[in-house]
Coordinates of C-alpha atoms and ligand atoms in Angstrom, one line a residue:
X1182 CA -0.5 0.1 -0.3
X1183 CA 0.6 3.7 -0.6
X1184 CA 2.4 5.8 2.2
X1185 CA 2.8 9.3 2.9
X1186 CA 3.4 12.4 5.2
X1187 CA 0.0 12.2 6.4
X1188 CA -0.7 8.3 6.0
X1189 CA -2.5 6.3 8.6
X1190 CA -3.1 2.7 8.2
X1191 CA -6.6 2.4 9.0
X1192 CA -7.3 -0.3 11.1
X1193 CA -11.1 0.3 12.4
X1194 CA -13.9 -1.6 10.6
X1195 CA -14.8 0.7 7.8
X1196 CA -13.9 3.3 6.2
X1197 CA -11.1 1.2 5.3
X1198 CA -7.8 1.8 3.6
X1199 CA -8.2 2.3 0.1
X1200 CA -5.6 1.4 -2.8
X1201 CA -4.3 3.7 -4.7
X1202 CA -6.5 2.9 -8.0
X1203 CA -9.6 2.9 -5.6
X1204 CA -9.2 6.4 -4.2
X1205 CA -7.3 7.4 -7.7
X1206 CA -11.1 6.3 -9.4
X1207 CA -12.6 9.0 -7.1
X1208 CA -11.4 11.8 -10.3
X1209 CA -12.9 10.4 -13.5
X1210 CA -15.2 12.9 -15.3
X1211 CA -18.1 15.1 -13.7
X1212 CA -20.9 13.2 -15.0
X1213 CA -24.6 14.6 -13.9
X1214 CA -27.1 11.1 -13.4
X1215 CA -29.4 11.6 -15.7
X1216 CA -27.5 10.9 -18.6
X1217 CA -26.6 7.4 -20.2
X1218 CA -23.0 7.5 -18.9
X1219 CA -24.2 7.5 -15.1
X1220 CA -26.4 5.1 -16.0
X1221 CA -24.2 2.6 -17.4
X1222 CA -21.6 2.9 -15.1
X1223 CA -24.7 2.8 -12.1
X1224 CA -25.7 -0.4 -13.6
X1225 CA -22.7 -2.3 -13.5
X1226 CA -21.9 -1.6 -10.2
X1227 CA -25.4 -3.4 -9.3
X1228 CA -24.8 -6.4 -11.5
X1229 CA -21.2 -6.4 -10.2
X1230 CA -22.3 -6.3 -6.1
X1231 CA -24.6 -9.4 -7.6
X1232 CA -21.2 -11.5 -9.0
X1233 CA -19.3 -10.8 -5.9
X1234 CA -21.6 -14.0 -4.9
X1235 CA -22.5 -16.6 -7.9
X1236 CA -25.0 -17.8 -5.8
X1237 CA -26.8 -14.4 -5.8
X1238 CA -29.2 -14.7 -9.2
X1239 CA -31.9 -14.8 -7.9
X1240 CA -31.7 -11.5 -6.6
X1241 CA -31.2 -7.6 -7.1
X1242 CA -29.2 -5.0 -6.0
X1243 CA -30.7 -2.3 -5.2
X1244 CA -27.8 0.6 -4.9
X1245 CA -27.5 3.4 -2.1
X1246 CA -26.6 7.3 -0.9
X1247 CA -25.6 6.8 2.6
X1248 CA -23.3 4.6 5.0
X1249 CA -24.9 0.7 5.8
X1250 CA -27.3 2.4 8.3
X1251 CA -29.1 3.7 5.4
X1252 CA -29.5 0.4 3.1
X1253 CA -30.0 -1.6 7.1
X1254 CA -32.5 1.3 7.6
X1255 CA -34.0 0.8 4.1
X1256 CA -34.5 -3.4 4.4
X1257 CA -36.0 -2.9 7.7
X1258 CA -38.8 -0.7 7.1
X1259 CA -39.7 -1.2 3.7
X1260 CA -39.4 -5.0 3.5
X1261 CA -41.3 -5.3 7.2
X1262 CA -44.8 -4.5 6.5
X1263 CA -46.3 -2.0 8.8
X1264 CA -49.1 -5.3 10.1
X1265 CA -45.9 -7.4 10.5
X1266 CA -44.3 -8.7 13.5
X1267 CA -41.0 -9.0 14.0
X1268 CA -38.6 -10.5 16.1
X1269 CA -34.8 -9.4 16.5
X1270 CA -31.7 -11.2 17.3
X1271 CA -29.5 -9.2 18.8
X1272 CA -25.8 -9.8 20.5
X1273 CA -24.2 -6.6 19.8
X1274 CA -24.4 -2.9 18.9
X1275 CA -25.6 -3.8 15.1
X1276 CA -28.4 -5.8 16.8
X1277 CA -29.5 -3.1 18.9
X1278 CA -29.7 -0.9 16.2
X1279 CA -32.2 -2.9 14.2
X1280 CA -34.6 -2.8 17.2
X1281 CA -34.0 0.8 17.2
X1282 CA -35.0 1.1 13.6
X1283 CA -38.3 -0.9 14.4
X1284 CA -39.3 1.5 16.9
X1285 CA -38.7 4.1 14.8
X1286 CA -40.4 2.9 12.2
X1287 CA -43.6 2.2 14.7
X1288 CA -43.1 -1.4 13.6
X1289 CA -44.1 -4.2 16.5
X1290 CA -41.4 -6.7 17.4
X1291 CA -39.9 -8.3 20.0
X1292 CA -35.8 -8.7 20.8
X1293 CA -34.5 -12.1 22.0
X1294 CA -30.4 -10.9 23.4
X1295 CA -27.6 -13.1 24.5
X1296 CA -24.8 -11.3 26.4
X1297 CA -22.3 -10.2 23.6
X1298 CA -20.0 -12.3 24.3
X1299 CA -22.1 -14.8 23.5
X1300 CA -23.6 -16.7 20.6
X1301 CA -27.3 -16.0 19.4
X1302 CA -30.0 -16.5 21.8
X1303 CA -31.3 -19.8 19.2
X1304 CA -32.9 -21.3 22.5
X1305 CA -34.8 -18.3 23.0
X1306 CA -35.6 -17.7 19.1
X1307 CA -37.4 -21.1 19.1
X1308 CA -39.3 -20.1 22.1
X1309 CA -40.2 -16.4 20.6
X1310 CA -41.5 -18.4 17.8
X1311 CA -43.8 -21.2 19.3
X1312 CA -45.6 -18.8 21.8
X1313 CA -45.8 -15.6 19.3
X1314 CA -46.7 -17.9 15.9
X1315 CA -48.2 -13.9 14.6
X1316 CA -44.4 -13.4 14.4
X1317 CA -43.7 -13.1 10.3
X1318 CA -40.1 -11.8 9.5
X1319 CA -36.7 -11.8 11.8
X1320 CA -33.1 -10.0 11.8
X1321 CA -30.0 -10.4 12.4
X1322 CA -26.5 -9.4 12.1
X1323 CA -24.0 -12.0 10.7
X1324 CA -21.2 -10.8 11.1
X1325 CA -21.3 -8.9 15.0
X1326 CA -18.8 -5.9 14.7
X1327 CA -19.0 -5.4 18.8
X1328 CA -17.2 -9.2 18.9
X1329 CA -15.9 -9.9 15.3
X1330 CA -17.9 -13.0 15.8
X1331 CA -19.4 -14.6 13.1
X1332 CA -22.8 -15.5 13.9
X1333 CA -24.8 -18.8 13.2
X1334 CA -26.6 -17.1 10.6
X1335 CA -27.2 -21.4 9.2
X1336 CA -28.8 -22.6 12.2
X1337 CA -31.2 -19.0 12.9
X1338 CA -32.5 -19.9 8.7
X1339 CA -33.7 -23.4 9.8
X1340 CA -35.2 -22.2 12.1
X1341 CA -37.5 -19.7 10.0
X1342 CA -38.4 -21.7 7.3
X1343 CA -39.6 -24.4 9.6
X1344 CA -42.2 -22.0 11.4
X1345 CA -42.3 -20.0 7.2
X1346 CA -40.6 -16.2 9.1
X1347 CA -38.7 -14.7 6.5
X1348 CA -35.2 -13.4 6.9
X1349 CA -33.5 -10.2 7.2
X1350 CA -29.9 -9.6 7.4
X1351 CA -27.2 -7.6 7.9
X1352 CA -24.1 -8.2 5.6
X1353 CA -22.6 -4.7 6.3
X1354 CA -19.4 -6.1 7.3
X1355 CA -19.1 -9.8 5.8
X1356 CA -20.0 -8.5 2.4
X1357 CA -17.4 -9.7 0.5
X1358 CA -15.0 -11.1 3.3
X1359 CA -17.1 -13.4 4.8
X1360 CA -19.2 -17.1 3.0
X1361 CA -23.0 -15.6 2.5
X1362 CA -25.6 -18.7 2.2
X1363 CA -27.3 -16.6 -0.6
X1364 CA -28.6 -20.7 -1.7
X1365 CA -29.0 -21.6 1.5
X1366 CA -30.1 -19.2 4.3
X1367 CA -33.2 -18.2 2.2
X1368 CA -33.4 -14.9 3.2
X1369 CA -35.3 -12.3 1.6
X1370 CA -32.9 -9.2 1.9
X1371 CA -29.4 -8.4 3.5
X1372 CA -28.0 -4.7 3.3
X1373 CA -24.0 -4.1 2.4
X1374 CA -21.6 -1.3 2.3
X1375 CA -19.4 -0.3 -0.2
X1376 CA -16.6 0.7 2.5
X1377 CA -16.2 -2.1 4.5
X1378 CA -14.8 -5.7 2.9
X1379 CA -15.4 -4.0 -0.7
X1380 CA -12.5 -1.7 -0.4
X1381 CA -14.7 1.0 -1.3
X1382 CA -14.9 4.5 -0.2
X1383 CA -17.4 5.8 2.4
X1384 CA -21.2 7.2 0.8
X1385 CA -22.5 4.1 -1.2
X1386 CA -24.3 1.4 0.3
X1387 CA -27.2 -1.5 -1.0
X1388 CA -30.2 -4.3 -0.6
X1389 CA -29.6 -7.3 -2.5
X1390 CA -33.4 -8.4 -2.4
X1391 CA -35.2 -11.7 -3.8
X1392 CA -36.8 -10.1 -7.1
X1393 CA -39.6 -12.1 -6.5
X1394 CA -40.6 -9.7 -3.4
X1395 CA -39.3 -6.3 -5.4
X1396 CA -42.0 -7.5 -8.2
X1397 CA -44.8 -7.7 -5.5
X1398 CA -44.4 -3.9 -4.9
X1399 CA -46.1 -3.8 -2.2
X1400 CA -45.2 -1.1 0.2
X1401 CA -45.0 -0.3 3.4
X1402 CA -42.4 1.7 3.9
X1403 CA -42.5 4.6 6.1
X1404 CA -39.9 6.4 4.5
X1405 CA -39.5 8.3 1.9
X1406 CA -36.3 8.5 0.9
X1407 CA -35.7 5.3 2.4
X1408 CA -38.2 3.2 0.6
X1409 CA -36.5 0.6 -1.0
X1410 CA -39.6 -0.2 -3.4
X1411 CA -39.2 3.3 -5.3
X1412 CA -35.8 2.8 -5.4
X1413 CA -36.2 -0.4 -7.2
X1414 CA -38.3 1.0 -9.6
X1415 CA -36.5 3.8 -10.4
X1416 CA -32.8 1.5 -11.0
X1417 CA -34.9 -1.2 -12.8
X1418 CA -35.2 1.4 -15.5
X1419 CA -31.3 2.1 -15.2
X1420 CA -31.1 5.0 -12.7
X1421 CA -30.9 5.7 -9.3
X1422 CA -34.2 7.7 -7.5
X1423 CA -32.0 10.6 -5.8
X1424 CA -29.0 12.0 -6.7
X1425 CA -26.2 9.6 -5.9
X1426 CA -22.7 9.8 -5.1
X1427 CA -21.2 9.9 -8.4
X1428 CA -17.6 9.3 -6.8
X1429 CA -18.3 7.0 -4.8
X1430 CA -19.5 5.1 -7.8
X1431 CA -16.8 5.5 -9.7
X1432 CA -14.4 4.1 -6.5
X1433 CA -16.9 0.9 -5.9
X1434 CA -16.4 -0.3 -9.6
X1435 CA -13.2 0.0 -9.2
X1436 CA -13.0 -1.9 -5.8
X1437 CA -15.6 -4.1 -7.3
X1438 CA -12.8 -5.2 -10.5
X1439 CA -10.4 -4.7 -8.3
X1440 CA -11.8 -8.0 -6.2
X1441 CA -12.7 -10.1 -9.0
X1442 CA -8.6 -9.6 -10.3
X1443 CA -7.8 -10.7 -6.7
X1444 CA -10.0 -14.2 -7.0
X1445 CA -13.4 -13.2 -5.3
X1446 CA -14.7 -13.2 -2.1
X1447 CA -13.1 -16.5 -1.3
X1448 CA -9.6 -15.4 -2.2
X1449 CA -10.0 -12.4 0.0
X1450 CA -11.6 -14.3 3.2
X1451 CA -8.3 -16.6 2.7
X1452 CA -6.3 -13.0 3.0
X1453 CA -7.9 -12.1 5.6
X1454 CA -7.5 -15.2 7.5
X1455 CA -3.4 -15.3 6.7
X1456 CA -3.4 -11.6 8.6
X1457 CA -6.1 -12.2 10.8
X1458 CA -4.6 -14.4 12.4
X1459 CA -0.6 -13.3 12.4
X1460 CA -2.3 -10.3 14.3
X1461 CA -4.1 -12.7 17.5
X1462 CA -1.1 -14.9 16.9
X1463 CA 1.1 -11.4 17.4
X1464 CA -0.7 -10.3 20.2
X1465 CA -1.1 -13.3 22.1
X1466 CA 2.4 -13.8 21.9
X1467 CA 2.9 -10.0 23.7
X1468 CA 0.1 -11.2 26.6
X1469 CA -2.6 -10.2 25.2
X1470 CA -5.6 -12.4 25.2
X1471 CA -8.7 -12.6 23.5
X1472 CA -12.7 -11.4 23.8
X1473 CA -14.1 -14.5 22.2
X1474 CA -12.2 -17.4 23.9
X1475 CA -14.6 -19.5 21.3
X1476 CA -12.3 -18.3 18.7
X1477 CA -13.9 -20.5 16.2
X1478 CA -17.0 -18.7 15.8
X1479 CA -14.9 -15.2 15.1
X1480 CA -14.1 -14.4 11.3
X1481 CA -11.9 -12.6 9.2
X1482 CA -12.3 -9.2 9.7
X1483 CA -12.6 -8.1 12.5
X1484 CA -11.6 -8.8 16.4
X1485 CA -11.9 -8.3 20.0
X1486 CA -8.4 -8.0 22.4
X1487 CA -8.6 -7.3 26.0
X1488 CA -7.1 -4.6 27.2
X1489 CA -4.2 -5.7 29.4
X1490 CA -4.9 -4.6 33.1
X1491 CA -2.7 -2.0 33.6
X1492 CA -3.9 0.2 30.2
X1493 CA -5.8 2.6 28.6
X1494 CA -7.9 2.6 25.9
X1495 CA -6.8 6.3 25.0
X1496 CA -3.1 6.3 26.0
X1497 CA -2.8 2.7 23.4
X1498 CA -4.6 4.6 20.5
X1499 CA -3.1 7.6 20.8
X1500 CA 0.6 6.0 21.0
X1501 CA 0.0 3.6 18.2
X1502 CA -1.9 7.1 16.1
X1503 CA 2.0 8.6 16.5
X1504 CA 2.9 5.7 14.8
X1505 CA 0.5 5.6 12.2
X1506 CA -2.2 3.3 13.1
X1507 CA -5.8 4.1 14.0
X1508 CA -7.7 1.3 16.1
X1509 CA -10.4 1.1 17.3
X1510 CA -12.2 1.0 20.9
X1511 CA -15.1 -0.8 22.5
X1512 CA -18.7 0.0 22.2
X1513 CA -20.9 1.2 25.5
X1514 CA -20.2 -2.1 28.5
X1515 CA -17.4 -3.1 26.3
X1516 CA -16.0 0.9 26.2
X1517 CA -13.1 0.2 28.9
X1518 CA -12.4 -3.4 28.6
X1519 CA -11.2 -4.0 25.5
X1520 CA -9.9 -2.3 21.5
X1521 CA -10.9 -4.0 18.5
X1522 CA -8.7 -4.4 15.0
X1523 CA -10.3 -4.7 11.5
X1524 CA -8.8 -6.3 8.4
X1525 CA -10.2 -5.2 6.2
X1526 CA -9.4 -2.8 3.0
X1527 CA -5.6 -2.6 1.2
X1528 CA -3.8 -4.3 3.6
X1529 CA -0.7 -6.4 3.2
X1530 CA 1.2 -9.1 5.5
X1531 CA 4.1 -6.3 6.3
X1532 CA 1.4 -4.0 7.8
X1533 CA 0.5 -6.8 10.8
X1534 CA 3.9 -7.3 11.5
X1535 CA 4.5 -3.6 11.6
X1536 CA 1.7 -3.0 13.8
X1537 CA 2.9 -5.7 16.3
X1538 CA 6.3 -4.4 16.4
X1539 CA 4.3 -0.4 17.2
X1540 CA 2.2 -1.9 19.4
X1541 CA 4.9 -3.7 21.5
X1542 CA 6.3 -0.6 21.6
X1543 CA 3.6 1.5 23.0
X1544 CA 2.9 -1.1 25.3
X1545 CA 6.5 -1.3 26.7
X1546 CA 6.4 2.7 26.8
X1547 CA 3.7 3.1 29.1
X1548 CA 4.1 -0.2 31.2
X1549 CA 8.0 1.6 31.6
X1550 CA 6.8 4.9 32.8
X1551 CA 4.1 3.1 35.1
X1552 CA 7.4 1.7 36.9
X1553 CA 8.6 4.9 37.0
X1554 CA 5.9 6.7 38.5
Ligands
LIG1079 C1 -20.2 -0.8 10.4 C2 -21.8 -1.2 10.1 C3 -22.9 -0.5 9.9 C4 -23.2 0.8 9.1 O1 -22.7 1.7 10.1 P1 -22.3 3.3 9.2 O2 -21.3 3.8 9.5 O3 -23.4 3.3 9.0 O4 -21.9 2.3 8.1 C5 -24.1 -1.9 10.5 N1 -23.9 -3.2 10.6 C6 -22.3 -3.4 11.0 C7 -22.6 -5.0 11.5 C8 -21.4 -3.2 10.5 O5 -20.1 -3.3 10.9

């Protein structure tokens, strides 16, 4: 990757470090989004998104301008009908955010939770579905970025299928970097973003929706701007509904081409795994522990580490920033307890090795200054 005077390596879970190629793609010619040139670019990006997972053939990609949250909210507030009743299955911040969206859009819903360090509460899901046959939809997060856990969506999908419950997923931090069961999970839709595992720039997000749902055309959306049915109708004609992030569209086209050339999502996951493995092993060798003891459950794209007892996040992060690395704190109850390091974006093994050295220096200096006090 490139370096420069103000260059920092982003190890936060999006926005990610850009390749030169993606960064430069933003400098394409000015375009009006109502001209055929934009239609062609937009169409290429929409089909490129579907092409990331060849099993997604029965889906359509609806591209929105906005961050990942916009896509999740468009999905939630358009596809859960006003007369529906949703079950949120949550083990982290992003699961809770889905519940807040249902609340904001006035949808009847129920939340089953497990502790953030635990897997999805599948037994509670079964109980809820048994007790409340009126539940029509289930919503969950695939990769829960709060902890780096890759949730067992296959097991949740099985329970939904058995009871005819429609499944909607947040795949914002897994799309492009993990396996997504388009053929097996039978979800009605999933929402993702351009600037996590796809390595695009912030500004675009998307919902992949099963085509038959869109042609059913029943719009019960409680938002005009985020009405997926309206967007789908406009995009079926090749154009976006409102002014899109044109430069981010150029960048996403380039990022999708780069992903395909590098061997697609499986190659990207293998690369992330190699880097995450080196990162985990290297920090463990320095005495830092993983938050999730069930290591098999953690995804390739982000790792939560327990902050060593004597260190505060702010001082570790500040020391690393001086050396050019950005890490990420824990959220809410995990704020004082952990730090997170994401492997997403244009990163190479050398970045991880240099990060490990930087971490050893920073932690060592902080420990020495404690001894001197
Ligand atoms: C990053 C993220 C989001 C959306 O975040 P934005 O800041 O809106 O892009 C949603 N869900 C998950 C799981 C995420 O990691």
